[in-house]
Amino acid sequence: MFEIVGISSQALLGQLVLGLVNGSFYAMLSLGLALIFGMLHIINFAHGAFYMLGSFATWLLMQWLGVNYWLALVLAPLMVGVLGVMLEKAFISRLYSLNHLFGLLFTFGLALFIEGTMHEILGGISKPYSVPEALQGALNLGFMYLPTYRGWVIVFSLAVCLTTWFVVEKTKLGSYLRAATENPALVEQFGINVPLLITLTYGAGVALAALSGVLAAPLYQVNPHMGVNLMITVFAVVVIGGMGSLGGAIITGFMLGIAEGLTKVFYPPASNLVIFVVMALVLVARPNGLFGK
Amino acid sequence: MNKAVLEVSRLNAGYSEINVLKDVSLTVKEHEVVTLLGRNGAGKTTTLKAMAGLLDDYEGHIRFFGEPITKLPAYRIGRKGLGYCPEERGIFSSLTVRENLTLPPRTGDAAWSLDAIYQLFPKLKDRGGSIGTKLSGGEQQMLAIARLLYSGARLLLLDEPTEGLAPVIVKQIGRLLLELKAKGLTVVLVEQNFNFALKVSDRFYVLDQGEVVASFDREYALRNKEQINSMLGV
Ligand SMILES: Nc1ncnc2c1ncn2[C@@H]1O[C@H](COP(=O)(O)OP(=O)(O)O)[C@@H](O)[C@H]1O
Ligand SMILES: [Mg+2]
């Protein structure tokens, strides 16, 4: 094994994996935010609450119905996505004709409401959720042992991010979304039901957040406020990447996860700060973000 | 007599408080090219937008092939085969030429095949993979019209298609419109360029300060060019 300035390769690789795991969450969450922002022009402050709901749905499905992790991976995002669709239809869609700040304020209030309600119903105590059997243990990669579940989170979220990117950038449905982001009125005139497209985009973005929540359930404790701190970092990631590009959101998410992990190896006290330092630097040099227009 | 494709009666519209259209009525018959003339700010674009379903609020009635389309959501009007090309042409910068061309859902049996479109616009085939807005202004205008043909639109509303284009390109667009007319399409044109409009149009309406102040056919226009030009203030 090798050493760099007195740091073992084990520690380095271990932190790299942790960084990639964090990066997976940053990427999936900022991707959903960028998707929603593109169509709705709203910064979805309730994103962390939907992430938490995804985690809670996973836990509740297990507790109440005995639904396993694999089924929850499909059901929880679906349930939360449907909730998102209903909220968009009932409330958010009424705000489009107003200043976009109202959308931001509404989703901020929505986050407080959802988190408060969950706290009221289920209490502030964290709920444990065990790693599914097939993903327990560690993989021997030859040069290191990779905890299987962490490996799964990285690979799965990468696959989800790339699929989302592919759908938006390369398919017919994606061409509707891209065009409607530029000029919704004209796209609608061409015969496309843009209001429906907007509703479904919100549902999909929210479902992505919930899917991250499912992935998080076995890693972190399920707790009504689990989304709050995470989202502070994710918003910094979004500021760094710029809201304009889905690919940018994915790359920025993973890169900053890695940056955080590496900082933990070389200078641990700065690891919680590094993303915000990068954010400050990016704001000075490129106010629209690295991938912004 | 050809049947009416578009019947607009007593359109009144405005932006917030300001009244922009006053009792605008007009009729467009099948296979006609009808041009709306008028100075800048006369209300031509607003009239087209109302017909396309893109105006939030207006009074009056609009029928398309006899069917009321007053205040329907824009996507339902589009699906009936009423095609609209805005003044800015509406080519999307996040879509390739091919994606731009095939964006609208195909409606009715009038939708052109890609082959037929490429035969008429070979450039669009060659540049299919480029970003839509990388095309020249003239090519973008061709793409915008081709896109409406792909969608199967039976009526084309074209807002100043020759604006800012070189005379050679303007000629091409003129030939294209005559070809489309010969193929049975109906066109409503908004034009500042009266000489161009004269070459392709069957009938004219003149708008001034939101009102229809004159309407005449091609023969009258040919005989009274000077008078019309002075009415348009050019
Ligand atoms: N979005 C808008 N908001 C407010 N006023 C507008 C808007 N669009 C056009 N107008 C006004 O409506 C009038 C008619 O405009 P328009 O229909 O674009 O005329 P034209 O196409 O004949 O040049 C003009 O006085 C213009 O200033
Ligand atoms: Mg105009």
Coordinates of C-alpha atoms and ligand atoms in Angstrom, one line a residue:
Chain A
M1 CA 0.0 0.0 0.0
F2 CA 1.1 3.5 -0.7
E3 CA 1.2 6.7 1.4
I4 CA 0.8 10.3 0.5
V5 CA 2.3 12.8 2.9
G6 CA 1.7 10.4 5.8
I7 CA -1.8 9.4 4.8
S8 CA -2.5 5.8 4.1
S9 CA -4.2 4.8 0.9
Q10 CA -6.8 3.0 3.0
A11 CA -7.9 6.3 4.6
L12 CA -7.8 8.1 1.3
L13 CA -9.9 5.5 -0.5
G14 CA -12.3 5.2 2.4
Q15 CA -12.9 9.0 2.4
L16 CA -13.2 8.9 -1.4
V17 CA -16.0 6.4 -1.1
L18 CA -17.7 8.5 1.6
G19 CA -17.3 11.5 -0.6
L20 CA -18.8 9.7 -3.6
V21 CA -21.8 8.6 -1.4
N22 CA -22.4 12.2 -0.3
G23 CA -21.9 13.3 -3.9
S24 CA -24.6 10.8 -5.0
F25 CA -27.1 12.6 -2.8
Y26 CA -25.9 16.0 -3.8
A27 CA -26.2 15.0 -7.5
M28 CA -29.6 13.5 -7.3
L29 CA -31.1 16.3 -5.2
S30 CA -29.6 19.1 -7.2
L31 CA -30.6 17.4 -10.4
G32 CA -34.3 17.4 -9.2
L33 CA -33.9 21.0 -8.2
A34 CA -32.6 22.0 -11.6
L35 CA -35.3 20.0 -13.4
I36 CA -38.0 21.8 -11.4
F37 CA -36.4 25.2 -11.8
G38 CA -36.1 24.8 -15.5
M39 CA -39.9 24.3 -16.0
L40 CA -41.4 26.1 -13.0
H41 CA -38.8 28.8 -12.4
I42 CA -39.2 28.0 -8.7
I43 CA -36.5 27.1 -6.3
N44 CA -38.1 24.1 -4.6
F45 CA -37.4 24.8 -0.9
A46 CA -39.5 21.8 0.0
H47 CA -37.0 19.4 -1.7
G48 CA -35.5 18.3 1.6
A49 CA -38.9 17.6 3.1
F50 CA -39.7 15.3 0.1
Y51 CA -36.4 13.6 0.6
M52 CA -37.3 13.0 4.2
L53 CA -40.8 11.8 3.2
G54 CA -39.2 9.3 0.9
S55 CA -37.1 7.9 3.8
F56 CA -40.2 7.9 6.1
A57 CA -42.3 6.2 3.5
T58 CA -39.7 3.5 3.2
W59 CA -39.6 3.0 7.0
L60 CA -43.4 3.1 7.3
L61 CA -43.9 0.7 4.4
M62 CA -41.7 -1.7 6.3
Q63 CA -43.2 -1.2 9.7
W64 CA -46.9 -1.2 8.8
L65 CA -47.0 -3.4 5.7
G66 CA -43.8 -5.4 5.8
V67 CA -42.8 -4.0 2.4
N68 CA -39.1 -4.6 1.7
Y69 CA -36.5 -2.2 0.6
W70 CA -36.6 -3.2 -3.1
L71 CA -40.3 -2.6 -3.4
A72 CA -40.0 0.6 -1.4
L73 CA -37.4 1.8 -4.0
V74 CA -40.4 1.9 -6.4
L75 CA -43.3 2.6 -4.2
A76 CA -41.9 5.5 -2.0
P77 CA -40.9 7.7 -4.9
L78 CA -44.2 6.9 -6.6
M79 CA -46.2 7.9 -3.5
V80 CA -44.3 11.1 -2.8
G81 CA -44.3 11.9 -6.6
V82 CA -48.1 11.7 -6.6
L83 CA -48.2 14.0 -3.5
G84 CA -46.0 16.4 -5.4
V85 CA -48.4 16.3 -8.4
M86 CA -51.3 17.1 -6.1
L87 CA -49.5 19.9 -4.4
E88 CA -48.5 21.4 -7.7
K89 CA -52.1 21.2 -9.1
A90 CA -53.7 22.5 -5.9
F91 CA -51.3 25.3 -4.9
I92 CA -48.1 25.9 -6.8
S93 CA -49.7 26.2 -10.2
R94 CA -51.7 29.2 -8.9
L95 CA -48.5 31.1 -8.3
Y96 CA -47.0 31.1 -11.8
S97 CA -48.6 34.4 -12.8
L98 CA -47.1 36.1 -9.7
N99 CA -43.5 37.0 -8.9
H100 CA -41.4 33.8 -8.6
L101 CA -40.6 34.8 -5.0
F102 CA -44.0 33.6 -4.1
G103 CA -43.2 30.1 -5.3
L104 CA -40.1 30.1 -3.2
L105 CA -42.0 31.3 -0.1
F106 CA -44.7 28.8 -0.6
T107 CA -42.4 25.8 -0.9
F108 CA -40.4 27.1 2.1
G109 CA -43.7 27.1 4.1
L110 CA -44.6 23.7 2.7
A111 CA -41.2 22.3 4.0
L112 CA -41.9 23.6 7.5
F113 CA -45.4 22.2 7.4
I114 CA -44.4 18.8 6.2
E115 CA -41.5 18.5 8.7
G116 CA -43.6 19.8 11.6
T117 CA -46.4 17.4 10.8
M118 CA -44.1 14.4 10.6
H119 CA -42.5 15.5 13.9
E120 CA -45.9 15.7 15.5
I121 CA -47.1 12.3 14.2
L122 CA -44.0 10.3 14.6
G123 CA -41.9 12.2 17.2
G124 CA -38.4 13.6 16.9
I125 CA -36.7 10.2 17.5
S126 CA -34.7 8.7 14.7
K127 CA -35.9 5.4 13.3
P128 CA -33.3 2.8 12.3
Y129 CA -33.7 1.0 9.0
S130 CA -31.4 -1.9 8.3
V131 CA -29.5 -2.5 5.1
P132 CA -31.3 -5.1 2.9
E133 CA -29.7 -8.5 3.2
A134 CA -28.4 -8.7 -0.3
L135 CA -26.4 -5.5 0.2
Q136 CA -24.9 -6.2 3.6
G137 CA -21.2 -6.8 4.1
A138 CA -18.3 -5.6 2.0
L139 CA -16.9 -6.2 -1.5
N140 CA -13.2 -7.0 -1.8
L141 CA -12.0 -4.9 -4.7
G142 CA -8.4 -6.1 -4.4
F143 CA -7.1 -2.7 -3.3
M144 CA -9.8 -2.1 -0.7
Y145 CA -12.9 -3.3 1.0
L146 CA -16.0 -1.5 -0.3
P147 CA -19.1 -1.6 2.0
T148 CA -21.6 -3.1 -0.4
Y149 CA -24.4 -0.7 0.4
R150 CA -22.2 2.3 -0.2
G151 CA -21.1 0.9 -3.5
W152 CA -24.8 0.3 -4.4
V153 CA -25.7 3.9 -3.5
I154 CA -23.0 5.3 -5.8
V155 CA -23.8 3.0 -8.7
F156 CA -27.5 3.3 -8.4
S157 CA -27.6 7.1 -8.1
L158 CA -25.2 7.4 -11.0
A159 CA -27.5 5.3 -13.1
V160 CA -30.5 7.3 -12.1
C161 CA -28.7 10.6 -12.8
L162 CA -27.6 9.4 -16.2
T163 CA -31.0 8.1 -17.1
T164 CA -32.6 11.4 -16.2
W165 CA -30.0 13.2 -18.2
F166 CA -30.6 10.9 -21.2
V167 CA -34.4 11.3 -21.0
V168 CA -34.2 15.1 -20.9
E169 CA -31.4 15.6 -23.4
K170 CA -32.0 12.8 -26.0
T171 CA -35.6 11.8 -26.1
K172 CA -38.8 13.2 -27.7
L173 CA -40.3 13.9 -24.2
G174 CA -37.0 15.6 -23.3
S175 CA -37.3 17.9 -26.4
Y176 CA -40.7 19.0 -25.2
L177 CA -39.2 19.8 -21.8
R178 CA -36.2 21.7 -23.2
A179 CA -38.4 23.7 -25.6
A180 CA -40.9 24.5 -22.9
T181 CA -38.2 25.8 -20.7
E182 CA -37.3 28.3 -23.5
N183 CA -40.7 29.3 -24.7
P184 CA -43.7 27.6 -23.0
A185 CA -46.4 29.6 -24.8
L186 CA -45.1 28.6 -28.3
V187 CA -44.7 24.9 -27.3
E188 CA -48.2 24.9 -26.0
Q189 CA -49.5 26.5 -29.3
F190 CA -47.9 23.6 -31.1
G191 CA -50.4 21.3 -29.4
I192 CA -48.5 20.2 -26.4
N193 CA -50.2 20.3 -23.0
V194 CA -47.6 22.4 -21.3
P195 CA -49.4 22.8 -17.9
L196 CA -49.6 19.0 -17.7
L197 CA -45.9 18.8 -18.6
I198 CA -45.1 21.3 -15.8
T199 CA -47.1 19.3 -13.2
L200 CA -45.4 16.0 -14.2
T201 CA -42.0 17.7 -14.0
Y202 CA -42.7 18.7 -10.5
G203 CA -43.8 15.2 -9.7
A204 CA -40.7 13.7 -11.2
G205 CA -38.3 16.2 -9.4
V206 CA -40.0 15.4 -6.1
A207 CA -39.9 11.7 -6.8
L208 CA -36.1 12.0 -7.4
A209 CA -35.8 13.6 -4.0
A210 CA -37.9 10.8 -2.4
L211 CA -35.7 8.2 -4.2
S212 CA -32.7 9.7 -2.6
G213 CA -34.6 9.4 0.7
V214 CA -35.0 5.7 0.1
L215 CA -31.3 5.3 -0.5
A216 CA -30.6 7.3 2.6
A217 CA -32.8 5.2 5.0
P218 CA -30.3 2.5 5.7
L219 CA -27.3 4.9 5.8
Y220 CA -28.6 7.6 8.0
Q221 CA -31.3 7.5 10.7
V222 CA -34.8 8.3 9.5
N223 CA -35.8 11.5 11.2
P224 CA -38.3 14.3 10.4
H225 CA -35.4 16.9 10.1
M226 CA -33.0 14.8 8.1
G227 CA -33.4 16.9 5.0
V228 CA -32.7 20.3 6.6
N229 CA -28.9 20.2 6.9
L230 CA -28.4 18.2 3.8
M231 CA -30.4 20.8 1.7
I232 CA -28.2 23.6 3.0
T233 CA -25.3 21.9 1.3
V234 CA -27.3 21.0 -1.8
F235 CA -28.4 24.6 -2.3
A236 CA -24.7 25.5 -2.1
V237 CA -24.0 22.8 -4.8
V238 CA -26.7 24.3 -6.9
V239 CA -25.3 27.8 -6.6
I240 CA -21.9 26.4 -7.6
G241 CA -23.2 24.4 -10.6
G242 CA -25.7 27.0 -11.8
M243 CA -29.3 26.2 -12.3
G244 CA -29.0 26.0 -16.0
S245 CA -27.8 22.6 -16.8
L246 CA -28.8 19.1 -15.7
G247 CA -25.4 17.6 -16.6
G248 CA -23.8 20.5 -14.6
A249 CA -25.9 19.6 -11.6
I250 CA -24.8 15.9 -11.7
I251 CA -21.1 16.7 -12.3
T252 CA -21.0 19.4 -9.6
G253 CA -22.8 17.1 -7.1
F254 CA -20.2 14.3 -7.4
M255 CA -17.2 16.6 -7.6
L256 CA -18.1 18.4 -4.5
G257 CA -18.8 15.2 -2.6
I258 CA -15.3 14.1 -3.6
A259 CA -13.8 17.5 -2.6
E260 CA -15.5 17.2 0.8
G261 CA -14.2 13.6 1.2
L262 CA -10.6 14.5 0.3
T263 CA -10.6 17.5 2.6
K264 CA -11.6 15.2 5.4
V265 CA -8.4 13.3 4.7
F266 CA -6.0 16.2 4.4
Y267 CA -7.4 18.8 6.7
P268 CA -10.5 17.4 8.6
P269 CA -11.5 20.7 10.3
A270 CA -12.2 22.3 6.9
S271 CA -14.4 19.4 5.6
N272 CA -17.7 20.9 6.5
L273 CA -16.6 24.3 5.1
V274 CA -15.0 23.4 1.8
I275 CA -18.2 23.5 -0.2
F276 CA -19.1 26.9 1.1
V277 CA -15.6 28.2 0.4
V278 CA -15.9 26.9 -3.2
M279 CA -19.4 28.6 -3.4
A280 CA -18.0 31.9 -2.3
L281 CA -15.1 31.7 -4.8
V282 CA -17.5 30.7 -7.6
L283 CA -19.9 33.5 -6.8
V284 CA -17.0 36.0 -7.2
A285 CA -15.6 34.5 -10.4
R286 CA -18.8 33.2 -12.1
P287 CA -21.9 34.5 -10.5
N288 CA -24.1 32.3 -12.7
G289 CA -22.3 29.2 -11.6
L290 CA -19.9 26.9 -13.3
F291 CA -22.4 25.6 -15.8
G292 CA -24.8 28.5 -15.7
K293 CA -25.7 30.6 -18.8
Chain B
M1 CA -67.3 29.7 -53.2
N2 CA -64.6 28.3 -51.0
K3 CA -65.5 27.7 -47.4
A4 CA -64.3 29.9 -44.5
V5 CA -61.2 28.7 -42.7
L6 CA -61.1 31.5 -40.2
E7 CA -63.9 33.8 -39.1
V8 CA -62.9 36.5 -36.6
S9 CA -65.7 38.7 -35.4
R10 CA -65.5 41.9 -33.3
L11 CA -62.3 41.2 -31.6
N12 CA -61.5 43.6 -28.8
A13 CA -58.3 43.1 -26.8
G14 CA -55.7 45.0 -24.8
Y15 CA -52.7 44.6 -22.5
S16 CA -53.8 45.5 -18.9
E17 CA -55.7 48.7 -19.3
I18 CA -54.7 49.8 -22.7
N19 CA -57.1 48.9 -25.5
V20 CA -55.2 47.6 -28.5
L21 CA -57.8 46.0 -30.8
K22 CA -61.1 47.6 -31.6
D23 CA -63.8 45.5 -33.2
V24 CA -61.5 43.7 -35.6
S25 CA -63.4 41.4 -37.9
L26 CA -62.0 39.4 -40.8
T27 CA -62.6 36.3 -42.8
V28 CA -60.1 33.9 -44.4
K29 CA -61.3 31.4 -47.0
E30 CA -59.7 28.1 -48.0
H31 CA -56.6 28.3 -50.2
E32 CA -56.3 32.0 -49.7
V33 CA -53.3 34.0 -48.8
V34 CA -54.6 37.0 -46.7
T35 CA -52.2 39.7 -45.5
L36 CA -52.6 42.0 -42.6
L37 CA -50.9 45.3 -43.4
G38 CA -50.3 48.3 -41.0
R39 CA -47.7 50.4 -39.4
N40 CA -45.7 49.3 -36.4
G41 CA -47.9 49.0 -33.3
A42 CA -51.2 48.8 -35.4
G43 CA -52.2 45.5 -33.7
K44 CA -51.2 42.9 -36.3
T45 CA -49.2 40.7 -34.0
T46 CA -51.9 41.0 -31.3
T47 CA -54.5 39.8 -33.8
L48 CA -52.5 36.8 -34.8
K49 CA -51.9 35.9 -31.1
A50 CA -55.6 36.0 -30.4
M51 CA -56.3 33.6 -33.3
A52 CA -53.5 31.3 -32.1
G53 CA -54.8 31.2 -28.6
L54 CA -51.9 33.1 -27.1
L55 CA -53.8 36.1 -25.8
D56 CA -54.9 35.8 -22.2
D57 CA -57.9 38.0 -22.5
Y58 CA -60.0 39.3 -25.3
E59 CA -63.6 39.8 -26.4
G60 CA -65.1 38.5 -29.6
H61 CA -65.5 35.3 -31.4
I62 CA -63.2 33.1 -33.5
R63 CA -64.2 30.1 -35.6
F64 CA -61.8 27.7 -37.3
F65 CA -63.4 25.6 -40.1
G66 CA -66.8 26.6 -38.6
E67 CA -65.9 25.4 -35.1
P68 CA -65.7 27.9 -32.3
I69 CA -62.2 28.2 -30.9
T70 CA -62.7 31.3 -28.8
K71 CA -60.5 31.3 -25.8
L72 CA -59.7 27.6 -26.0
P73 CA -56.3 26.7 -24.4
A74 CA -53.5 27.2 -27.0
Y75 CA -52.7 23.5 -27.2
R76 CA -56.2 22.6 -28.2
I77 CA -56.2 25.2 -31.0
G78 CA -52.8 23.9 -32.2
R79 CA -54.0 20.4 -32.3
K80 CA -56.9 21.4 -34.6
G81 CA -54.3 22.4 -37.2
L82 CA -54.0 26.1 -36.7
G83 CA -50.2 26.7 -37.1
Y84 CA -48.5 29.9 -35.8
C85 CA -45.1 31.2 -36.4
P86 CA -44.1 34.2 -34.2
E87 CA -42.2 37.2 -35.4
E88 CA -39.0 35.9 -33.6
R89 CA -39.5 32.6 -35.4
G90 CA -39.4 30.6 -32.3
I91 CA -36.4 28.3 -33.1
F92 CA -35.2 26.6 -29.9
S93 CA -31.6 26.9 -29.0
S94 CA -31.6 23.8 -26.9
L95 CA -32.9 21.7 -29.7
T96 CA -31.2 20.5 -32.9
V97 CA -32.6 21.4 -36.3
R98 CA -34.2 18.0 -36.5
E99 CA -35.7 18.2 -33.0
N100 CA -37.0 21.7 -33.8
L101 CA -38.6 20.3 -37.0
T102 CA -40.3 17.3 -35.4
L103 CA -41.3 19.0 -32.2
P104 CA -45.0 19.6 -32.8
P105 CA -47.3 16.5 -32.5
R106 CA -48.7 15.5 -35.9
T107 CA -52.4 16.2 -36.4
G108 CA -54.8 15.3 -39.1
D109 CA -53.9 13.7 -42.4
A110 CA -52.4 16.9 -43.9
A111 CA -49.1 16.3 -42.0
W112 CA -46.1 16.3 -44.4
S113 CA -43.7 13.4 -44.3
L114 CA -40.1 14.2 -43.5
D115 CA -39.2 13.1 -47.0
A116 CA -41.5 15.6 -48.6
I117 CA -40.2 18.3 -46.3
Y118 CA -36.5 17.5 -47.0
Q119 CA -37.3 17.6 -50.7
L120 CA -38.5 21.2 -50.4
F121 CA -35.9 22.1 -47.8
P122 CA -32.7 20.1 -48.5
K123 CA -30.7 22.3 -46.1
L124 CA -32.7 21.1 -43.1
K125 CA -31.7 17.6 -43.8
D126 CA -28.0 18.4 -44.2
R127 CA -27.9 20.5 -41.0
G128 CA -30.3 18.2 -39.0
G129 CA -27.8 17.7 -36.2
S130 CA -26.8 21.3 -35.7
I131 CA -28.3 23.5 -33.0
G132 CA -31.4 25.2 -34.4
T133 CA -30.3 28.8 -33.7
K134 CA -27.0 28.2 -35.5
L135 CA -28.9 28.4 -38.8
S136 CA -28.9 31.7 -40.7
G137 CA -32.0 33.9 -40.4
G138 CA -33.4 32.7 -43.7
E139 CA -32.8 29.1 -42.8
Q140 CA -34.5 29.6 -39.5
Q141 CA -37.5 31.0 -41.2
M142 CA -37.7 28.0 -43.5
L143 CA -37.4 25.7 -40.5
A144 CA -40.2 27.5 -38.7
I145 CA -42.5 27.1 -41.7
A146 CA -41.4 23.5 -42.4
R147 CA -42.2 22.7 -38.7
L148 CA -45.8 23.8 -39.3
L149 CA -46.0 21.6 -42.4
Y150 CA -44.7 18.7 -40.4
S151 CA -47.4 19.3 -37.7
G152 CA -50.1 19.1 -40.3
A153 CA -51.3 22.6 -39.9
R154 CA -54.1 23.5 -42.3
L155 CA -53.8 27.2 -41.7
L156 CA -50.5 29.1 -41.3
L157 CA -50.3 32.3 -39.4
L158 CA -47.0 33.9 -40.3
D159 CA -45.8 37.0 -38.5
E160 CA -43.5 39.0 -40.7
P161 CA -41.6 36.1 -42.2
T162 CA -39.4 38.3 -44.4
E163 CA -38.3 40.7 -41.6
G164 CA -34.6 41.3 -41.6
L165 CA -33.8 38.9 -44.5
A166 CA -31.8 39.5 -47.6
P167 CA -33.8 40.1 -50.9
V168 CA -32.7 36.7 -52.3
I169 CA -34.1 34.9 -49.3
V170 CA -37.3 37.0 -49.4
K171 CA -37.8 35.9 -53.0
Q172 CA -37.4 32.3 -51.9
I173 CA -40.0 32.7 -49.2
G174 CA -42.3 34.2 -51.8
R175 CA -41.9 31.2 -54.1
L176 CA -42.4 28.9 -51.1
L177 CA -45.7 30.6 -50.1
L178 CA -47.0 30.3 -53.7
E179 CA -46.1 26.7 -53.8
L180 CA -47.8 26.0 -50.5
K181 CA -50.9 27.9 -51.7
A182 CA -50.9 25.7 -54.8
K183 CA -50.8 22.7 -52.6
G184 CA -54.0 23.9 -51.0
L185 CA -52.8 25.5 -47.8
T186 CA -54.3 28.7 -46.4
V187 CA -52.1 31.5 -45.1
V188 CA -52.5 34.6 -43.0
L189 CA -49.5 36.8 -43.4
V190 CA -48.5 39.9 -41.4
E191 CA -46.2 42.1 -43.5
Q192 CA -44.6 45.5 -43.4
N193 CA -43.2 44.8 -46.9
F194 CA -46.1 45.7 -49.1
N195 CA -44.3 44.9 -52.4
F196 CA -43.6 41.4 -51.1
A197 CA -47.1 40.9 -49.9
L198 CA -48.5 42.0 -53.3
K199 CA -46.7 39.2 -55.0
V200 CA -48.2 36.4 -52.9
S201 CA -51.5 37.7 -51.5
D202 CA -55.1 37.3 -52.7
R203 CA -56.6 39.8 -50.2
F204 CA -55.6 42.4 -47.7
Y205 CA -56.8 44.0 -44.5
V206 CA -55.2 47.2 -43.3
L207 CA -55.0 47.8 -39.5
D208 CA -54.5 51.2 -38.0
Q209 CA -54.5 51.8 -34.3
G210 CA -56.2 48.5 -33.7
E211 CA -59.0 49.0 -36.2
V212 CA -59.6 47.5 -39.7
V213 CA -59.5 50.7 -41.8
A214 CA -59.5 49.0 -45.3
S215 CA -59.8 45.7 -47.0
F216 CA -59.4 45.0 -50.7
D217 CA -58.3 42.3 -53.1
R218 CA -55.2 41.9 -55.2
E219 CA -56.6 43.6 -58.3
Y220 CA -57.4 46.7 -56.3
A221 CA -54.0 46.6 -54.6
L222 CA -52.2 46.4 -58.0
R223 CA -54.2 49.4 -59.3
N224 CA -53.7 51.6 -56.2
K225 CA -50.2 50.9 -55.0
E226 CA -49.3 54.5 -54.4
Q227 CA -52.4 55.2 -52.3
I228 CA -51.8 52.1 -50.2
N229 CA -48.2 52.8 -49.7
S230 CA -49.0 56.3 -48.4
M231 CA -51.7 54.8 -46.1
L232 CA -48.9 52.5 -44.7
G233 CA -46.7 55.5 -44.3
V234 CA -43.8 54.3 -46.3
Ligands
LIG1 N1 -47.0 42.5 -24.2 C1 -47.5 43.8 -24.4 N2 -47.8 44.5 -23.3 C2 -48.3 45.8 -23.5 N3 -48.5 46.4 -24.6 C3 -48.2 45.7 -25.7 C4 -47.7 44.3 -25.7 N4 -47.6 43.9 -27.0 C5 -48.0 44.9 -27.8 N5 -48.4 45.9 -27.1 C6 -48.9 47.2 -27.6 O1 -50.0 46.9 -28.4 C7 -50.0 47.6 -29.6 C8 -50.1 46.7 -30.8 O2 -48.9 45.9 -30.8 P1 -48.7 44.8 -31.9 O3 -49.9 43.9 -32.0 O4 -47.4 44.1 -31.6 O5 -48.6 45.6 -33.3 P2 -47.9 45.3 -34.6 O6 -47.6 43.8 -34.7 O7 -48.9 45.7 -35.6 O8 -46.7 46.1 -34.8 C9 -48.8 48.5 -29.6 O9 -49.1 49.8 -29.1 C10 -47.9 47.8 -28.6 O10 -47.1 48.8 -27.9
MG2 MG -45.8 42.8 -34.9

